[in-house]
PDB file of C-alpha atoms in Angstrom:
ATOM      1  CA  MET Z  28     233.578  32.635 153.958  1.00 38.00           C
ATOM      2  CA  SER Z  29     231.800  30.638 156.666  1.00 38.00           C
ATOM      3  CA  ARG Z  30     229.871  33.746 157.734  1.00 40.00           C
ATOM      4  CA  ILE Z  31     228.745  34.368 154.153  1.00 36.00           C
ATOM      5  CA  TYR Z  32     227.675  30.735 153.831  1.00 34.00           C
ATOM      6  CA  LEU Z  33     225.693  30.960 157.068  1.00 33.00           C
ATOM      7  CA  PHE Z  34     224.021  34.168 155.887  1.00 33.00           C
ATOM      8  CA  LEU Z  35     222.964  32.544 152.600  1.00 32.00           C
ATOM      9  CA  CYS Z  36     221.636  29.480 154.419  1.00 36.00           C
ATOM     10  CA  LEU Z  37     219.468  31.742 156.562  1.00 34.00           C
ATOM     11  CA  LEU Z  38     218.377  33.921 153.654  1.00 36.00           C
ATOM     12  CA  LEU Z  39     217.433  31.316 151.069  1.00 34.00           C
ATOM     13  CA  PRO Z  40     214.478  29.865 153.006  1.00 34.00           C
ATOM     14  CA  CYS Z  41     213.101  33.394 153.332  1.00 34.00           C
ATOM     15  CA  LEU Z  42     213.440  33.943 149.589  1.00 33.00           C
ATOM     16  CA  ALA Z  43     211.727  30.632 148.896  1.00 33.00           C
ATOM     17  CA  TYR Z  44     208.884  31.555 151.224  1.00 32.00           C
ATOM     18  CA  ALA Z  45     208.451  34.978 149.603  1.00 32.00           C
ATOM     19  CA  GLN Z  46     207.946  33.322 146.233  1.00 37.00           C
ATOM     20  CA  ASP Z  47     205.157  31.225 147.716  1.00 65.00           C
ATOM     21  CA  THR Z  48     203.393  34.110 149.443  1.00 86.00           C
ATOM     22  CA  PRO Z  49     199.745  34.129 148.345  1.00 94.00           C
ATOM     23  CA  ILE Z  50     197.889  37.137 147.015  1.00 96.00           C
ATOM     24  CA  VAL Z  51     195.268  38.525 149.416  1.00 97.00           C
ATOM     25  CA  MET Z  52     192.511  40.642 147.922  1.00 97.00           C
ATOM     26  CA  HIS Z  53     189.279  41.978 149.411  1.00 98.00           C
ATOM     27  CA  LEU Z  54     186.182  41.284 147.324  1.00 98.00           C
ATOM     28  CA  TRP Z  55     185.298  44.984 147.255  1.00 98.00           C
ATOM     29  CA  PRO Z  56     187.964  47.730 147.538  1.00 95.00           C
ATOM     30  CA  ASN Z  57     185.839  49.829 149.894  1.00 96.00           C
ATOM     31  CA  GLY Z  58     184.225  47.004 151.847  1.00 97.00           C
ATOM     32  CA  ALA Z  59     181.106  44.891 151.291  1.00 98.00           C
ATOM     33  CA  PRO Z  60     178.195  46.903 149.814  1.00 97.00           C
ATOM     34  CA  GLY Z  61     176.024  48.269 152.591  1.00 96.00           C
ATOM     35  CA  TYR Z  62     178.598  47.286 155.220  1.00 97.00           C
ATOM     36  CA  GLU Z  63     181.472  49.572 154.278  1.00 97.00           C
ATOM     37  CA  ASN Z  64     181.627  50.824 157.875  1.00 97.00           C
ATOM     38  CA  ARG Z  65     182.666  47.318 159.033  1.00 97.00           C
ATOM     39  CA  LYS Z  66     185.589  46.843 156.662  1.00 96.00           C
ATOM     40  CA  ASN Z  67     188.216  47.596 159.313  1.00 97.00           C
ATOM     41  CA  GLU Z  68     186.887  45.207 161.955  1.00 97.00           C
ATOM     42  CA  PRO Z  69     189.733  42.732 162.565  1.00 97.00           C
ATOM     43  CA  GLU Z  70     189.346  39.047 161.874  1.00 97.00           C
ATOM     44  CA  ILE Z  71     189.973  36.558 164.673  1.00 97.00           C
ATOM     45  CA  ALA Z  72     192.333  33.723 163.788  1.00 96.00           C
ATOM     46  CA  LYS Z  73     193.531  30.989 166.142  1.00 91.00           C
ATOM     47  CA  ASP Z  74     195.008  27.570 165.487  1.00 88.00           C
ATOM     48  CA  TYR Z  75     192.843  26.031 162.766  1.00 91.00           C
ATOM     49  CA  TYR Z  76     190.127  28.651 162.267  1.00 96.00           C
ATOM     50  CA  VAL Z  77     189.269  32.192 161.202  1.00 98.00           C
ATOM     51  CA  LYS Z  78     186.118  34.102 162.170  1.00 98.00           C
ATOM     52  CA  ASN Z  79     184.702  37.629 162.572  1.00 98.00           C
ATOM     53  CA  ILE Z  80     184.788  38.183 158.813  1.00 98.00           C
ATOM     54  CA  HIS Z  81     183.157  41.459 157.822  1.00 98.00           C
ATOM     55  CA  ASN Z  82     185.377  42.451 154.897  1.00 98.00           C
ATOM     56  CA  PRO Z  83     185.268  39.257 152.779  1.00 98.00           C
ATOM     57  CA  SER Z  84     188.338  38.406 150.756  1.00 98.00           C
ATOM     58  CA  ILE Z  85     190.109  35.856 148.610  1.00 98.00           C
ATOM     59  CA  THR Z  86     193.570  34.408 149.148  1.00 98.00           C
ATOM     60  CA  VAL Z  87     195.138  33.306 145.873  1.00 98.00           C
ATOM     61  CA  TYR Z  88     197.661  30.485 145.601  1.00 98.00           C
ATOM     62  CA  LEU Z  89     199.080  30.254 142.083  1.00 97.00           C
ATOM     63  CA  PRO Z  90     200.979  27.185 140.835  1.00 96.00           C
ATOM     64  CA  PRO Z  91     204.417  27.598 139.258  1.00 95.00           C
ATOM     65  CA  LYS Z  92     204.065  28.966 135.729  1.00 92.00           C
ATOM     66  CA  GLU Z  93     205.743  25.928 134.204  1.00 93.00           C
ATOM     67  CA  LYS Z  94     203.158  23.706 135.898  1.00 94.00           C
ATOM     68  CA  ALA Z  95     200.008  25.825 135.444  1.00 96.00           C
ATOM     69  CA  THR Z  96     197.135  24.241 133.522  1.00 97.00           C
ATOM     70  CA  GLY Z  97     194.850  27.292 133.327  1.00 97.00           C
ATOM     71  CA  ALA Z  98     192.242  25.745 135.640  1.00 98.00           C
ATOM     72  CA  ALA Z  99     191.192  27.481 138.850  1.00 98.00           C
ATOM     73  CA  VAL Z 100     189.105  26.566 141.898  1.00 98.00           C
ATOM     74  CA  VAL Z 101     187.476  28.818 144.484  1.00 98.00           C
ATOM     75  CA  ILE Z 102     187.628  26.966 147.829  1.00 98.00           C
ATOM     76  CA  CYS Z 103     184.925  27.513 150.459  1.00 98.00           C
ATOM     77  CA  PRO Z 104     185.999  26.076 153.839  1.00 98.00           C
ATOM     78  CA  GLY Z 105     183.370  24.782 156.248  1.00 98.00           C
ATOM     79  CA  GLY Z 106     182.719  25.674 159.859  1.00 97.00           C
ATOM     80  CA  GLY Z 107     178.962  25.874 160.264  1.00 97.00           C
ATOM     81  CA  PHE Z 108     178.903  29.592 159.372  1.00 98.00           C
ATOM     82  CA  ARG Z 109     180.327  30.299 162.829  1.00 98.00           C
ATOM     83  CA  LEU Z 110     183.951  30.128 161.724  1.00 98.00           C
ATOM     84  CA  LEU Z 111     186.063  28.885 158.816  1.00 98.00           C
ATOM     85  CA  VAL Z 112     188.162  25.720 159.187  1.00 98.00           C
ATOM     86  CA  TYR Z 113     190.836  27.559 157.317  1.00 97.00           C
ATOM     87  CA  ASN Z 114     193.886  25.284 157.357  1.00 96.00           C
ATOM     88  CA  SER Z 115     192.398  21.804 156.844  1.00 97.00           C
ATOM     89  CA  GLU Z 116     189.660  22.934 154.432  1.00 98.00           C
ATOM     90  CA  GLY Z 117     191.410  25.912 152.853  1.00 98.00           C
ATOM     91  CA  VAL Z 118     195.195  25.870 152.807  1.00 97.00           C
ATOM     92  CA  ASN Z 119     195.623  22.091 152.455  1.00 97.00           C
ATOM     93  CA  PRO Z 120     193.239  21.843 149.475  1.00 98.00           C
ATOM     94  CA  ALA Z 121     194.973  24.868 147.938  1.00 97.00           C
ATOM     95  CA  ARG Z 122     198.362  23.137 148.119  1.00 96.00           C
ATOM     96  CA  TYR Z 123     196.878  19.976 146.650  1.00 97.00           C
ATOM     97  CA  LEU Z 124     195.438  21.959 143.734  1.00 98.00           C
ATOM     98  CA  ASN Z 125     198.724  23.761 143.132  1.00 97.00           C
ATOM     99  CA  GLU Z 126     200.440  20.382 142.853  1.00 95.00           C
ATOM    100  CA  LEU Z 127     198.015  19.664 140.015  1.00 96.00           C
ATOM    101  CA  GLY Z 128     198.834  22.964 138.324  1.00 96.00           C
ATOM    102  CA  ILE Z 129     195.513  24.516 139.365  1.00 98.00           C
ATOM    103  CA  ALA Z 130     195.159  28.037 140.748  1.00 98.00           C
ATOM    104  CA  ALA Z 131     193.557  27.864 144.199  1.00 98.00           C
ATOM    105  CA  ILE Z 132     191.537  30.720 145.640  1.00 98.00           C
ATOM    106  CA  ILE Z 133     190.342  30.487 149.259  1.00 98.00           C
ATOM    107  CA  LEU Z 134     187.207  32.497 149.949  1.00 98.00           C
ATOM    108  CA  LYS Z 135     186.656  34.105 153.335  1.00 98.00           C
ATOM    109  CA  TYR Z 136     182.900  34.621 153.275  1.00 98.00           C
ATOM    110  CA  ARG Z 137     180.646  36.222 155.869  1.00 98.00           C
ATOM    111  CA  LEU Z 138     179.294  34.013 158.657  1.00 98.00           C
ATOM    112  CA  PHE Z 139     175.573  34.377 159.228  1.00 98.00           C
ATOM    113  CA  ARG Z 140     175.431  32.136 162.306  1.00 97.00           C
ATOM    114  CA  GLU Z 141     178.185  34.095 163.989  1.00 97.00           C
ATOM    115  CA  ASP Z 142     176.550  37.419 163.089  1.00 96.00           C
ATOM    116  CA  SER Z 143     172.822  37.332 162.386  1.00 96.00           C
ATOM    117  CA  THR Z 144     173.102  40.616 160.485  1.00 96.00           C
ATOM    118  CA  TYR Z 145     173.923  38.447 157.473  1.00 98.00           C
ATOM    119  CA  SER Z 146     171.977  35.725 155.666  1.00 98.00           C
ATOM    120  CA  LEU Z 147     172.942  32.820 153.447  1.00 98.00           C
ATOM    121  CA  GLU Z 148     170.656  33.845 150.606  1.00 97.00           C
ATOM    122  CA  LYS Z 149     171.826  37.454 150.468  1.00 98.00           C
ATOM    123  CA  GLU Z 150     175.273  38.343 151.838  1.00 98.00           C
ATOM    124  CA  VAL Z 151     176.886  34.909 151.593  1.00 98.00           C
ATOM    125  CA  ARG Z 152     175.564  34.407 148.066  1.00 98.00           C
ATOM    126  CA  GLN Z 153     176.825  37.874 147.211  1.00 98.00           C
ATOM    127  CA  ASP Z 154     180.310  36.910 148.461  1.00 98.00           C
ATOM    128  CA  ALA Z 155     180.315  33.713 146.389  1.00 98.00           C
ATOM    129  CA  TYR Z 156     179.282  35.443 143.172  1.00 98.00           C
ATOM    130  CA  ARG Z 157     181.756  38.245 143.691  1.00 98.00           C
ATOM    131  CA  ALA Z 158     184.606  35.788 144.309  1.00 98.00           C
ATOM    132  CA  MET Z 159     183.868  33.918 141.084  1.00 98.00           C
ATOM    133  CA  ARG Z 160     183.643  37.137 139.096  1.00 98.00           C
ATOM    134  CA  LEU Z 161     186.775  38.566 140.672  1.00 98.00           C
ATOM    135  CA  VAL Z 162     188.749  35.457 139.714  1.00 98.00           C
ATOM    136  CA  ARG Z 163     187.536  35.658 136.124  1.00 98.00           C
ATOM    137  CA  SER Z 164     188.404  39.352 136.033  1.00 98.00           C
ATOM    138  CA  HIS Z 165     192.034  38.444 136.791  1.00 98.00           C
ATOM    139  CA  ALA Z 166     192.195  35.593 134.299  1.00 97.00           C
ATOM    140  CA  GLN Z 167     194.931  37.183 132.209  1.00 96.00           C
ATOM    141  CA  ASP Z 168     197.035  38.199 135.222  1.00 96.00           C
ATOM    142  CA  TRP Z 169     196.804  34.763 136.848  1.00 97.00           C
ATOM    143  CA  GLY Z 170     196.930  32.599 133.703  1.00 96.00           C
ATOM    144  CA  ILE Z 171     193.379  31.294 134.103  1.00 97.00           C
ATOM    145  CA  ASP Z 172     190.990  29.910 131.509  1.00 98.00           C
ATOM    146  CA  THR Z 173     187.638  31.559 132.309  1.00 97.00           C
ATOM    147  CA  ALA Z 174     185.814  28.416 131.114  1.00 97.00           C
ATOM    148  CA  ARG Z 175     187.589  26.219 133.699  1.00 98.00           C
ATOM    149  CA  VAL Z 176     186.830  27.969 136.977  1.00 98.00           C
ATOM    150  CA  GLY Z 177     185.200  25.709 139.561  1.00 98.00           C
ATOM    151  CA  MET Z 178     184.140  25.819 143.200  1.00 98.00           C
ATOM    152  CA  TRP Z 179     184.967  23.437 146.036  1.00 98.00           C
ATOM    153  CA  GLY Z 180     182.946  23.456 149.235  1.00 98.00           C
ATOM    154  CA  PHE Z 181     183.441  21.567 152.478  1.00 98.00           C
ATOM    155  CA  SER Z 182     180.437  21.144 154.805  1.00 98.00           C
ATOM    156  CA  ALA Z 183     178.912  24.631 155.189  1.00 98.00           C
ATOM    157  CA  GLY Z 184     181.181  25.709 152.341  1.00 98.00           C
ATOM    158  CA  GLY Z 185     179.203  23.317 150.152  1.00 98.00           C
ATOM    159  CA  GLU Z 186     176.101  25.304 151.057  1.00 98.00           C
ATOM    160  CA  VAL Z 187     177.922  28.409 149.831  1.00 98.00           C
ATOM    161  CA  VAL Z 188     178.569  26.691 146.495  1.00 98.00           C
ATOM    162  CA  THR Z 189     174.900  25.740 146.115  1.00 97.00           C
ATOM    163  CA  GLN Z 190     173.981  29.422 146.253  1.00 97.00           C
ATOM    164  CA  VAL Z 191     175.563  30.005 142.851  1.00 98.00           C
ATOM    165  CA  ALA Z 192     175.845  26.612 141.151  1.00 98.00           C
ATOM    166  CA  TYR Z 193     172.309  26.217 139.830  1.00 97.00           C
ATOM    167  CA  ALA Z 194     171.378  29.729 138.702  1.00 94.00           C
ATOM    168  CA  ARG Z 195     172.520  31.291 135.432  1.00 92.00           C
ATOM    169  CA  GLY Z 196     175.070  33.562 137.103  1.00 95.00           C
ATOM    170  CA  ASP Z 197     174.801  36.298 134.492  1.00 95.00           C
ATOM    171  CA  GLY Z 198     176.478  39.550 135.442  1.00 94.00           C
ATOM    172  CA  ASP Z 199     174.893  42.977 135.253  1.00 94.00           C
ATOM    173  CA  LYS Z 200     175.881  44.305 131.831  1.00 94.00           C
ATOM    174  CA  ASN Z 201     175.179  47.841 132.997  1.00 95.00           C
ATOM    175  CA  ALA Z 202     177.142  47.615 136.245  1.00 94.00           C
ATOM    176  CA  GLN Z 203     179.536  50.467 136.939  1.00 94.00           C
ATOM    177  CA  ASP Z 204     182.094  47.986 138.272  1.00 96.00           C
ATOM    178  CA  PRO Z 205     183.307  45.836 135.334  1.00 97.00           C
ATOM    179  CA  VAL Z 206     183.792  42.863 137.680  1.00 98.00           C
ATOM    180  CA  ASP Z 207     180.042  42.732 138.259  1.00 97.00           C
ATOM    181  CA  ARG Z 208     179.434  42.362 134.518  1.00 97.00           C
ATOM    182  CA  LEU Z 209     181.077  38.935 134.442  1.00 98.00           C
ATOM    183  CA  ASN Z 210     179.451  35.532 134.873  1.00 97.00           C
ATOM    184  CA  GLY Z 211     179.552  34.092 138.399  1.00 98.00           C
ATOM    185  CA  LYS Z 212     178.494  30.506 137.694  1.00 98.00           C
ATOM    186  CA  PRO Z 213     181.120  27.804 138.327  1.00 98.00           C
ATOM    187  CA  ASP Z 214     182.069  25.519 135.443  1.00 98.00           C
ATOM    188  CA  PHE Z 215     182.378  22.539 137.799  1.00 98.00           C
ATOM    189  CA  GLN Z 216     181.866  21.864 141.478  1.00 98.00           C
ATOM    190  CA  ILE Z 217     183.441  19.680 144.152  1.00 98.00           C
ATOM    191  CA  LEU Z 218     181.306  19.042 147.230  1.00 98.00           C
ATOM    192  CA  ALA Z 219     182.827  17.337 150.267  1.00 98.00           C
ATOM    193  CA  TYR Z 220     180.156  16.419 152.836  1.00 97.00           C
ATOM    194  CA  PRO Z 221     178.011  19.498 152.079  1.00 97.00           C
ATOM    195  CA  GLY Z 222     175.311  20.652 154.469  1.00 97.00           C
ATOM    196  CA  PRO Z 223     171.642  20.407 153.478  1.00 97.00           C
ATOM    197  CA  LEU Z 224     170.932  24.105 152.891  1.00 97.00           C
ATOM    198  CA  GLY Z 225     170.439  24.914 149.232  1.00 95.00           C
ATOM    199  CA  ILE Z 226     170.544  21.318 147.996  1.00 96.00           C
ATOM    200  CA  PRO Z 227     167.910  21.217 145.221  1.00 95.00           C
ATOM    201  CA  GLN Z 228     165.497  18.382 144.528  1.00 93.00           C
ATOM    202  CA  SER Z 229     166.167  18.929 140.826  1.00 96.00           C
ATOM    203  CA  VAL Z 230     168.961  20.572 138.894  1.00 97.00           C
ATOM    204  CA  PRO Z 231     168.869  22.379 135.546  1.00 97.00           C
ATOM    205  CA  ALA Z 232     170.396  20.887 132.427  1.00 97.00           C
ATOM    206  CA  ASP Z 233     173.179  23.488 132.588  1.00 97.00           C
ATOM    207  CA  ALA Z 234     174.214  22.587 136.146  1.00 98.00           C
ATOM    208  CA  PRO Z 235     178.004  22.368 136.533  1.00 98.00           C
ATOM    209  CA  LYS Z 236     179.509  18.881 136.384  1.00 98.00           C
ATOM    210  CA  ALA Z 237     179.995  17.599 139.918  1.00 98.00           C
ATOM    211  CA  PHE Z 238     182.253  15.477 142.103  1.00 98.00           C
ATOM    212  CA  LEU Z 239     180.612  14.443 145.385  1.00 98.00           C
ATOM    213  CA  VAL Z 240     182.188  12.771 148.414  1.00 98.00           C
ATOM    214  CA  VAL Z 241     180.839  11.872 151.867  1.00 98.00           C
ATOM    215  CA  ALA Z 242     180.882   9.169 154.550  1.00 97.00           C
ATOM    216  CA  ASN Z 243     177.698   7.114 154.826  1.00 97.00           C
ATOM    217  CA  ASN Z 244     177.695   7.451 158.618  1.00 96.00           C
ATOM    218  CA  ASP Z 245     177.769  11.255 158.434  1.00 96.00           C
ATOM    219  CA  ALA Z 246     174.486  12.068 160.182  1.00 95.00           C
ATOM    220  CA  CYS Z 247     174.472  15.610 158.861  1.00 94.00           C
ATOM    221  CA  CYS Z 248     175.574  15.376 155.319  1.00 96.00           C
ATOM    222  CA  SER Z 249     175.252  11.980 153.663  1.00 97.00           C
ATOM    223  CA  ALA Z 250     171.592  12.563 152.761  1.00 96.00           C
ATOM    224  CA  PRO Z 251     172.300  15.780 150.788  1.00 96.00           C
ATOM    225  CA  ILE Z 252     174.777  13.877 148.620  1.00 97.00           C
ATOM    226  CA  VAL Z 253     172.214  11.150 147.867  1.00 97.00           C
ATOM    227  CA  THR Z 254     169.595  13.785 146.998  1.00 97.00           C
ATOM    228  CA  LEU Z 255     171.973  15.673 144.739  1.00 97.00           C
ATOM    229  CA  LEU Z 256     173.209  12.520 143.022  1.00 98.00           C
ATOM    230  CA  SER Z 257     169.634  11.557 142.185  1.00 97.00           C
ATOM    231  CA  ALA Z 258     168.899  15.046 140.865  1.00 98.00           C
ATOM    232  CA  TYR Z 259     171.977  14.971 138.647  1.00 98.00           C
ATOM    233  CA  ARG Z 260     171.069  11.558 137.288  1.00 98.00           C
ATOM    234  CA  ASP Z 261     167.551  12.738 136.446  1.00 97.00           C
ATOM    235  CA  ALA Z 262     168.944  15.809 134.674  1.00 98.00           C
ATOM    236  CA  LYS Z 263     171.550  13.694 132.828  1.00 98.00           C
ATOM    237  CA  VAL Z 264     174.315  16.041 133.943  1.00 98.00           C
ATOM    238  CA  PRO Z 265     177.774  14.485 134.499  1.00 98.00           C
ATOM    239  CA  VAL Z 266     178.310  13.525 138.142  1.00 98.00           C
ATOM    240  CA  GLU Z 267     180.612  11.274 140.131  1.00 98.00           C
ATOM    241  CA  ALA Z 268     179.869  10.324 143.742  1.00 98.00           C
ATOM    242  CA  HIS Z 269     181.835   8.449 146.386  1.00 98.00           C
ATOM    243  CA  ILE Z 270     180.036   7.378 149.558  1.00 97.00           C
ATOM    244  CA  PHE Z 271     182.423   5.742 152.014  1.00 97.00           C
ATOM    245  CA  ALA Z 272     181.179   3.341 154.674  1.00 96.00           C
ATOM    246  CA  ASN Z 273     182.870   5.161 157.540  1.00 95.00           C
ATOM    247  CA  GLY Z 274     184.496   8.472 158.278  1.00 93.00           C
ATOM    248  CA  ASP Z 275     181.723  10.511 159.898  1.00 94.00           C
ATOM    249  CA  HIS Z 276     181.952  14.264 159.256  1.00 95.00           C
ATOM    250  CA  ALA Z 277     184.863  16.570 158.440  1.00 92.00           C
ATOM    251  CA  PHE Z 278     187.510  14.120 157.279  1.00 96.00           C
ATOM    252  CA  ASN Z 279     188.969  17.026 155.318  1.00 93.00           C
ATOM    253  CA  MET Z 280     191.601  15.884 152.795  1.00 96.00           C
ATOM    254  CA  GLY Z 281     191.983  12.498 154.513  1.00 94.00           C
ATOM    255  CA  TYR Z 282     195.522  13.274 155.628  1.00 92.00           C
ATOM    256  CA  LYS Z 283     194.938  12.545 159.333  1.00 89.00           C
ATOM    257  CA  THR Z 284     192.556   9.576 159.202  1.00 92.00           C
ATOM    258  CA  ASP Z 285     193.476   5.933 159.697  1.00 92.00           C
ATOM    259  CA  LEU Z 286     190.868   4.818 157.139  1.00 95.00           C
ATOM    260  CA  LEU Z 287     192.589   3.831 153.910  1.00 95.00           C
ATOM    261  CA  SER Z 288     189.575   4.649 151.751  1.00 92.00           C
ATOM    262  CA  LEU Z 289     189.526   8.213 153.048  1.00 94.00           C
ATOM    263  CA  LYS Z 290     193.273   8.623 152.682  1.00 94.00           C
ATOM    264  CA  ALA Z 291     192.814   7.809 148.997  1.00 94.00           C
ATOM    265  CA  TRP Z 292     189.909  10.104 148.203  1.00 96.00           C
ATOM    266  CA  PRO Z 293     191.995  13.018 146.845  1.00 97.00           C
ATOM    267  CA  SER Z 294     193.421  10.662 144.211  1.00 96.00           C
ATOM    268  CA  LEU Z 295     189.849   9.901 143.115  1.00 97.00           C
ATOM    269  CA  LEU Z 296     189.285  13.628 142.712  1.00 98.00           C
ATOM    270  CA  THR Z 297     192.475  13.909 140.683  1.00 97.00           C
ATOM    271  CA  ASN Z 298     191.285  11.145 138.373  1.00 97.00           C
ATOM    272  CA  TRP Z 299     187.904  12.830 137.948  1.00 98.00           C
ATOM    273  CA  MET Z 300     189.499  16.135 136.991  1.00 98.00           C
ATOM    274  CA  ILE Z 301     191.620  14.376 134.383  1.00 97.00           C
ATOM    275  CA  ASP Z 302     188.684  12.367 133.020  1.00 97.00           C
ATOM    276  CA  SER Z 303     186.559  15.525 132.945  1.00 97.00           C
ATOM    277  CA  HIS Z 304     189.245  17.361 130.925  1.00 96.00           C
ATOM    278  CA  ILE Z 305     189.727  19.983 133.614  1.00 97.00           C
ATOM    279  CA  ILE Z 306     193.462  19.196 133.705  1.00 97.00           C
ATOM    280  CA  PRO Z 307     195.759  17.090 131.521  1.00 94.00           C
ATOM    281  CA  PRO Z 308     197.161  13.797 132.889  1.00 89.00           C
ATOM    282  CA  VAL Z 309     200.770  14.957 132.971  1.00 66.00           C
ATOM    283  CA  HIS Z 310     200.049  17.282 135.917  1.00 53.00           C
ATOM    284  CA  ALA Z 311     198.631  14.609 138.195  1.00 53.00           C
ATOM    285  CA  VAL Z 312     201.846  12.907 139.352  1.00 51.00           C
ATOM    286  CA  HIS Z 313     202.019  12.739 143.166  1.00 48.00           C
ATOM    287  CA  ALA Z 314     199.383  15.456 143.519  1.00 51.00           C
ATOM    288  CA  SER Z 315     197.320  13.513 146.039  1.00 47.00           C
ATOM    289  CA  ARG Z 316     200.106  13.233 148.613  1.00 53.00           C
ATOM    290  CA  PRO Z 317     199.771  15.327 151.799  1.00 52.00           C
ATOM    291  CA  PRO Z 318     201.488  18.714 151.520  1.00 51.00           C
ATOM    292  CA  GLN Z 319     204.805  18.908 153.350  1.00 49.00           C
TER     293      GLN Z 319
END
C-alpha cells in the first residue's frame, strides 16, 4: 500500500503539469514566407531569454474552462530586438492573464537587431499580424471572442504592437490561406514602457482602447507614453495612463521591485480591463498576485 501511495504522490504532480502544458504553434506551417529554408534553425534559450528566432511561433496558455471569459491577449515580450525577455515579460504576464480567465498567447517574433536580414516594418509586422489572425482563426477551439482580442507589449514588444494597432488590419479576402483573410487589428492594447519606434503623433478614431504604464525616470520610454497619451486625448479614444515617479526601465510585472507603486500596477490593469468591459468583475479576485 505504501508503495502505491508513493507512486501516486510522484505521478499526480506530473498529471497536473501535463494539464497546464501550453500549446506551441508556428505562425506558418512551412516556415515564414520567403524564409522557409530557415525554419529548422534552433532557437537559443538560456535563463530568462530566448533568441535566434527564425521560425516565429505562438505559445498558448488557456485558462480553465470554468474560469474563461472569452478574452484573449497576444503578449510581445521586450528585449531590444536582440532577444526576448521570455519569462518576466512572457510567461509571468500569461499566468496573470490566466488568473483573470483570459487566454494568453506569447509571440516569438523575429529579431531585426540580432539578424539584420529582417526589419521592423516588414518581417516583424508580418509576425504580429499573423499572430493576431491565427488566434482569431482558433477562436472556437480556444473559447475566444474574436471582438475581445488584444495585444500587450513590453519595451520593444510595444514597438511590435504599434506596427498593427493603428492600421485597419483588414485581411486579404482572396488569400489562399483562410487565416490571412481575417482581421489582424487588436481590439485593445496594453503598453508597458514601449520603445519609441512606431509611436504616432496622432492616432485614428478607430485606434484600439489603450492602457499605458511607465516610470517617469525611464530615459528610453517615458516620452513615448506622453506622446501617445496626448494623441489619444486629441482623437478622443479611450485611454488610461499611469506614470510612476520611479522604477526606471523593465520593471516587468512589478513582482521583484521594492517600490510599492510598481508592485501594485497589475491591479490597476485588472481594474481597467473590468471597467473597459474586457472581463467581468467576478474573475478579478487575486489575479494581480505574483504567480507561484
